[in-house]
mmCIF file of C-alpha atoms in Angstrom:
data_model
loop_
_atom_site.group_PDB
_atom_site.id
_atom_site.type_symbol
_atom_site.label_atom_id
_atom_site.label_comp_id
_atom_site.label_asym_id
_atom_site.label_seq_id
_atom_site.Cartn_x
_atom_site.Cartn_y
_atom_site.Cartn_z
ATOM 1 C CA UNK A 750 135.247 86.691 57.924
ATOM 2 C CA UNK A 751 134.730 84.076 60.638
ATOM 3 C CA UNK A 752 137.810 82.367 62.094
ATOM 4 C CA UNK A 753 138.107 78.970 63.747
ATOM 5 C CA UNK A 754 139.993 80.541 66.685
ATOM 6 C CA UNK A 755 139.950 84.143 67.965
ATOM 7 C CA UNK A 756 142.022 86.417 65.736
ATOM 8 C CA UNK A 757 145.016 88.020 67.466
ATOM 9 C CA UNK A 758 144.793 91.653 68.471
ATOM 10 C CA UNK A 759 146.498 94.180 66.240
ATOM 11 C CA UNK A 760 149.804 95.279 67.760
ATOM 12 C CA UNK A 761 150.035 99.061 67.949
ATOM 13 C CA UNK A 762 152.060 101.919 69.419
ATOM 14 C CA UNK A 763 150.707 105.160 70.914
ATOM 15 C CA UNK A 764 151.221 108.367 68.954
ATOM 16 C CA UNK A 765 152.574 111.419 70.730
ATOM 17 C CA UNK A 766 149.903 114.050 71.384
ATOM 18 C CA UNK A 767 147.099 111.952 69.865
ATOM 19 C CA UNK A 768 144.439 109.477 70.903
ATOM 20 C CA UNK A 769 145.213 107.476 67.769
ATOM 21 C CA UNK A 770 147.672 104.582 67.580
ATOM 22 C CA UNK A 771 150.157 103.385 64.972
ATOM 23 C CA UNK A 772 149.388 99.800 63.801
ATOM 24 C CA UNK A 773 152.458 97.561 63.612
ATOM 25 C CA UNK A 774 153.085 95.371 60.579
ATOM 26 C CA UNK A 775 156.661 94.036 60.847
ATOM 27 C CA UNK A 776 159.647 94.806 63.080
ATOM 28 C CA UNK A 777 163.047 94.970 61.415
ATOM 29 C CA UNK A 778 166.283 95.425 63.367
ATOM 30 C CA UNK A 779 169.733 96.432 62.130
ATOM 31 C CA UNK A 780 172.713 94.656 63.657
ATOM 32 C CA UNK A 781 175.981 96.336 64.723
ATOM 33 C CA UNK A 782 175.130 99.764 63.279
ATOM 34 C CA UNK A 783 177.250 102.002 65.540
ATOM 35 C CA UNK A 784 181.044 102.025 65.234
ATOM 36 C CA UNK A 785 181.617 101.812 69.002
ATOM 37 C CA UNK A 786 179.099 98.983 69.465
ATOM 38 C CA UNK A 787 180.569 97.040 66.543
ATOM 39 C CA UNK A 788 183.980 97.304 68.204
ATOM 40 C CA UNK A 789 182.699 96.131 71.584
ATOM 41 C CA UNK A 790 181.188 93.119 69.807
ATOM 42 C CA UNK A 791 184.529 92.353 68.157
ATOM 43 C CA UNK A 792 184.000 93.856 64.690
ATOM 44 C CA UNK A 793 185.511 96.791 62.804
ATOM 45 C CA UNK A 794 184.932 98.549 59.509
ATOM 46 C CA UNK A 795 181.786 99.544 57.614
ATOM 47 C CA UNK A 796 180.342 96.152 56.827
ATOM 48 C CA UNK A 797 177.198 95.974 54.732
ATOM 49 C CA UNK A 798 174.069 96.347 56.895
ATOM 50 C CA UNK A 799 172.395 93.148 58.011
ATOM 51 C CA UNK A 800 168.929 92.634 59.409
ATOM 52 C CA UNK A 801 166.934 90.389 61.677
ATOM 53 C CA UNK A 802 163.266 90.482 62.636
ATOM 54 C CA UNK A 803 161.012 90.327 65.651
ATOM 55 C CA UNK A 804 157.319 89.371 65.558
ATOM 56 C CA UNK A 805 154.927 92.285 65.930
ATOM 57 C CA UNK A 806 153.759 90.944 69.289
ATOM 58 C CA UNK A 807 157.273 91.581 70.611
ATOM 59 C CA UNK A 808 156.159 95.205 70.873
ATOM 60 C CA UNK A 809 155.784 96.488 74.432
ATOM 61 C CA UNK A 810 154.096 99.880 73.936
ATOM 62 C CA UNK A 811 154.570 102.411 76.729
ATOM 63 C CA UNK A 812 152.233 105.408 76.846
ATOM 64 C CA UNK A 813 153.409 108.948 77.454
ATOM 65 C CA UNK A 814 154.269 109.688 81.083
ATOM 66 C CA UNK A 815 153.978 106.056 82.203
ATOM 67 C CA UNK A 816 156.448 103.301 83.115
ATOM 68 C CA UNK A 817 156.045 100.029 81.279
ATOM 69 C CA UNK A 818 156.538 96.673 82.962
ATOM 70 C CA UNK A 819 159.111 94.535 81.139
ATOM 71 C CA UNK A 820 158.952 90.855 82.159
ATOM 72 C CA UNK A 821 162.300 89.149 82.711
ATOM 73 C CA UNK A 822 162.240 86.354 80.113
ATOM 74 C CA UNK A 823 162.707 82.643 80.654
ATOM 75 C CA UNK A 824 165.827 80.621 79.798
ATOM 76 C CA UNK A 825 168.404 83.388 80.216
ATOM 77 C CA UNK A 826 170.961 84.555 82.748
ATOM 78 C CA UNK A 827 172.101 87.509 80.630
ATOM 79 C CA UNK A 828 169.202 89.819 79.719
ATOM 80 C CA UNK A 829 170.697 92.886 78.026
ATOM 81 C CA UNK A 830 169.471 96.302 76.889
ATOM 82 C CA UNK A 831 170.117 97.886 73.490
ATOM 83 C CA UNK A 832 168.918 101.480 73.212
ATOM 84 C CA UNK A 833 167.753 102.470 69.697
ATOM 85 C CA UNK A 834 166.087 105.026 67.468
ATOM 86 C CA UNK A 835 162.974 103.456 65.927
ATOM 87 C CA UNK A 836 161.746 104.534 62.504
ATOM 88 C CA UNK A 837 158.030 104.109 61.760
ATOM 89 C CA UNK A 838 157.252 103.601 58.070
ATOM 90 C CA UNK A 839 154.158 105.334 56.713
ATOM 91 C CA UNK A 840 154.624 104.782 52.975
ATOM 92 C CA UNK A 841 155.658 101.421 51.609
ATOM 93 C CA UNK A 842 157.794 100.464 48.664
ATOM 94 C CA UNK A 843 160.689 98.424 47.337
ATOM 95 C CA UNK A 844 164.040 99.454 45.854
ATOM 96 C CA UNK A 845 163.662 102.855 47.483
ATOM 97 C CA UNK A 846 166.358 105.382 46.631
ATOM 98 C CA UNK A 847 168.425 106.949 49.403
ATOM 99 C CA UNK A 848 167.324 110.444 48.339
ATOM 100 C CA UNK A 849 163.658 109.443 48.594
ATOM 101 C CA UNK A 850 163.867 107.258 51.699
ATOM 102 C CA UNK A 851 162.932 109.825 54.342
ATOM 103 C CA UNK A 852 159.672 110.532 52.502
ATOM 104 C CA UNK A 853 158.614 107.024 53.563
ATOM 105 C CA UNK A 854 159.026 107.820 57.280
ATOM 106 C CA UNK A 855 155.858 108.521 59.277
ATOM 107 C CA UNK A 856 157.615 109.191 62.567
ATOM 108 C CA UNK A 857 160.249 108.280 65.126
ATOM 109 C CA UNK A 858 160.299 106.758 68.608
ATOM 110 C CA UNK A 859 162.618 105.623 71.374
ATOM 111 C CA UNK A 860 162.944 101.845 71.570
ATOM 112 C CA UNK A 861 164.830 99.017 73.250
ATOM 113 C CA UNK A 862 165.991 95.864 71.493
ATOM 114 C CA UNK A 863 166.072 93.548 74.520
ATOM 115 C CA UNK A 864 168.316 90.539 74.056
ATOM 116 C CA UNK A 865 168.898 87.182 75.737
ATOM 117 C CA UNK A 866 172.625 87.585 75.091
ATOM 118 C CA UNK A 867 173.617 84.116 76.275
ATOM 119 C CA UNK A 868 171.140 82.473 73.906
ATOM 120 C CA UNK A 869 172.215 84.744 71.056
ATOM 121 C CA UNK A 870 175.852 83.879 71.753
ATOM 122 C CA UNK A 871 175.118 80.159 71.707
ATOM 123 C CA UNK A 872 173.289 80.535 68.388
ATOM 124 C CA UNK A 873 176.193 82.457 66.867
ATOM 125 C CA UNK A 874 178.677 79.749 67.854
ATOM 126 C CA UNK A 875 176.511 77.080 66.237
ATOM 127 C CA UNK A 876 175.689 79.117 63.133
ATOM 128 C CA UNK A 877 172.004 79.079 63.988
ATOM 129 C CA UNK A 878 169.306 81.783 63.767
ATOM 130 C CA UNK A 879 169.041 84.351 66.583
ATOM 131 C CA UNK A 880 165.315 83.931 67.219
ATOM 132 C CA UNK A 881 165.567 82.645 70.798
ATOM 133 C CA UNK A 882 167.925 85.498 71.664
ATOM 134 C CA UNK A 883 166.034 88.297 69.933
ATOM 135 C CA UNK A 884 162.470 87.453 68.885
ATOM 136 C CA UNK A 885 160.708 86.699 72.168
ATOM 137 C CA UNK A 886 157.674 88.296 73.800
ATOM 138 C CA UNK A 887 158.030 91.923 75.003
ATOM 139 C CA UNK A 888 161.538 92.170 73.499
ATOM 140 C CA UNK A 889 160.775 95.454 71.710
ATOM 141 C CA UNK A 890 159.688 98.112 74.250
ATOM 142 C CA UNK A 891 158.809 101.373 72.509
ATOM 143 C CA UNK A 892 157.629 104.812 73.539
ATOM 144 C CA UNK A 893 155.094 107.009 71.711
ATOM 145 C CA UNK A 894 155.805 107.702 68.063
ATOM 146 C CA UNK A 895 156.394 111.369 67.218
ATOM 147 C CA UNK A 896 155.373 112.367 63.667
ATOM 148 C CA UNK A 897 158.417 113.181 61.553
ATOM 149 C CA UNK A 898 157.405 116.799 61.046
ATOM 150 C CA UNK A 899 157.359 117.340 64.819
ATOM 151 C CA UNK A 900 160.512 115.405 65.677
ATOM 152 C CA UNK A 901 163.092 118.006 64.718
ATOM 153 C CA UNK A 902 166.542 117.018 63.463
ATOM 154 C CA UNK A 903 166.567 113.426 64.628
ATOM 155 C CA UNK A 904 169.581 112.602 62.456
ATOM 156 C CA UNK A 905 171.887 114.531 64.829
ATOM 157 C CA UNK A 906 170.026 113.973 68.103
ATOM 158 C CA UNK A 907 171.633 112.774 71.331
ATOM 159 C CA UNK A 908 170.693 109.240 72.418
ATOM 160 C CA UNK A 909 171.089 107.998 76.002
ATOM 161 C CA UNK A 910 170.044 105.185 78.296
ATOM 162 C CA UNK A 911 170.127 105.338 82.105
ATOM 163 C CA UNK A 912 169.651 102.274 84.310
ATOM 164 C CA UNK A 913 168.737 103.064 87.931
ATOM 165 C CA UNK A 914 169.959 106.611 87.320
ATOM 166 C CA UNK A 915 173.367 105.489 85.994
ATOM 167 C CA UNK A 916 174.317 106.418 82.428
ATOM 168 C CA UNK A 917 174.863 103.201 80.444
ATOM 169 C CA UNK A 918 174.698 104.278 76.798
ATOM 170 C CA UNK A 919 175.405 107.672 75.234
ATOM 171 C CA UNK A 920 175.969 108.738 71.628
ATOM 172 C CA UNK A 921 174.374 110.704 68.801
ATOM 173 C CA UNK A 922 172.290 109.428 65.908
ATOM 174 C CA UNK A 923 174.843 110.724 63.400
ATOM 175 C CA UNK A 924 177.224 108.030 64.682
ATOM 176 C CA UNK A 925 175.168 105.362 62.903
ATOM 177 C CA UNK A 926 177.327 103.442 60.431
ATOM 178 C CA UNK A 927 174.386 103.342 58.020
ATOM 179 C CA UNK A 928 172.099 106.344 58.512
ATOM 180 C CA UNK A 929 168.312 106.203 58.477
ATOM 181 C CA UNK A 930 167.933 106.895 54.757
ATOM 182 C CA UNK A 931 170.621 104.380 53.794
ATOM 183 C CA UNK A 932 169.103 101.746 56.064
ATOM 184 C CA UNK A 933 165.629 102.166 54.566
ATOM 185 C CA UNK A 934 167.021 102.025 51.034
ATOM 186 C CA UNK A 935 169.059 98.879 51.671
ATOM 187 C CA UNK A 936 166.283 97.101 53.587
ATOM 188 C CA UNK A 937 163.837 97.799 50.745
ATOM 189 C CA UNK A 938 166.075 95.834 48.378
ATOM 190 C CA UNK A 939 165.225 92.652 50.296
ATOM 191 C CA UNK A 940 161.671 93.322 51.499
ATOM 192 C CA UNK A 941 158.754 95.341 50.201
ATOM 193 C CA UNK A 942 158.303 97.781 53.062
ATOM 194 C CA UNK A 943 154.736 98.340 54.230
ATOM 195 C CA UNK A 944 152.980 101.085 56.182
ATOM 196 C CA UNK A 945 153.198 100.013 59.808
ATOM 197 C CA UNK A 946 156.721 98.612 59.624
ATOM 198 C CA UNK A 947 159.099 99.554 62.430
ATOM 199 C CA UNK A 948 162.876 99.685 61.966
ATOM 200 C CA UNK A 949 165.097 99.496 65.049
ATOM 201 C CA UNK A 950 168.193 101.207 63.689
ATOM 202 C CA UNK A 951 170.980 99.924 65.958
ATOM 203 C CA UNK A 952 172.486 100.560 69.378
ATOM 204 C CA UNK A 953 175.517 102.496 70.659
ATOM 205 C CA UNK A 954 178.193 100.939 72.862
ATOM 206 C CA UNK A 955 177.452 100.175 76.489
ATOM 207 C CA UNK A 956 175.047 97.242 76.214
ATOM 208 C CA UNK A 957 174.842 95.402 79.524
ATOM 209 C CA UNK A 958 172.690 93.108 81.617
ATOM 210 C CA UNK A 959 169.663 94.140 83.675
ATOM 211 C CA UNK A 960 167.937 92.437 86.603
ATOM 212 C CA UNK A 961 164.430 92.392 88.039
ATOM 213 C CA UNK A 962 163.700 95.714 89.714
ATOM 214 C CA UNK A 963 165.950 97.758 87.406
ATOM 215 C CA UNK A 964 164.465 100.934 85.917
ATOM 216 C CA UNK A 965 165.496 101.902 82.392
ATOM 217 C CA UNK A 966 165.065 105.414 80.987
ATOM 218 C CA UNK A 967 165.797 105.875 77.291
ATOM 219 C CA UNK A 968 165.911 109.301 75.678
ATOM 220 C CA UNK A 969 166.487 110.774 72.225
ATOM 221 C CA UNK A 970 166.400 114.549 71.869
ATOM 222 C CA UNK A 971 163.114 115.694 70.324
ATOM 223 C CA UNK A 972 161.213 112.452 71.116
ATOM 224 C CA UNK A 973 159.220 111.229 74.089
ATOM 225 C CA UNK A 974 161.191 109.434 76.782
ATOM 226 C CA UNK A 975 160.779 105.664 77.220
ATOM 227 C CA UNK A 976 160.606 104.315 80.788
ATOM 228 C CA UNK A 977 160.402 100.635 81.704
ATOM 229 C CA UNK A 978 160.910 98.568 84.847
ATOM 230 C CA UNK A 979 162.106 94.977 84.687
ATOM 231 C CA UNK A 980 159.695 92.749 86.621
#
């Protein structure tokens, strides 16, 4: 079909050990999904999961063994990291049961939900959407996706983020308030999930600002490491 302007390129993420790529449909993110992070943001208890979205061109794919360049965004003085497990959906559906949810997972990756925290804070105070704080270009760095069968027991894996060699975030995936299966099931009540969807599942405590020149290394046991440099 001819278009009146050039069609945008398909956003995609490299696949571990393969020349193929994973095409991205939508990016969903879960807010405040670790107990310690919820507390540092001023919340307690097991509140119902809530979601926000990023456009698929927020993806900043980083190939195996390389360091991605993460541009420092405009209009912020507080650019913060949030280290996360990313779930790649391979089988779509709606009203998915918790017991069936993991059958919809194609693979897992290490990701960062980068946030203009000052803009997000302003939006919260005014009761406005978070888009300027969360949904900007390159705000979703992600490493290669490892197929689920090769990823091992991700549900209990260690998750860490180092900035310039200093440990900033450290936890385990089993500290999620809503685990991967529960998150998929709840999300599918509101949206019909599609193959190619990515779910950023939440971040542990320790979120903090980064500056140009900082090097971030995110790791989850069993998955490929994500390395980015803020430029």
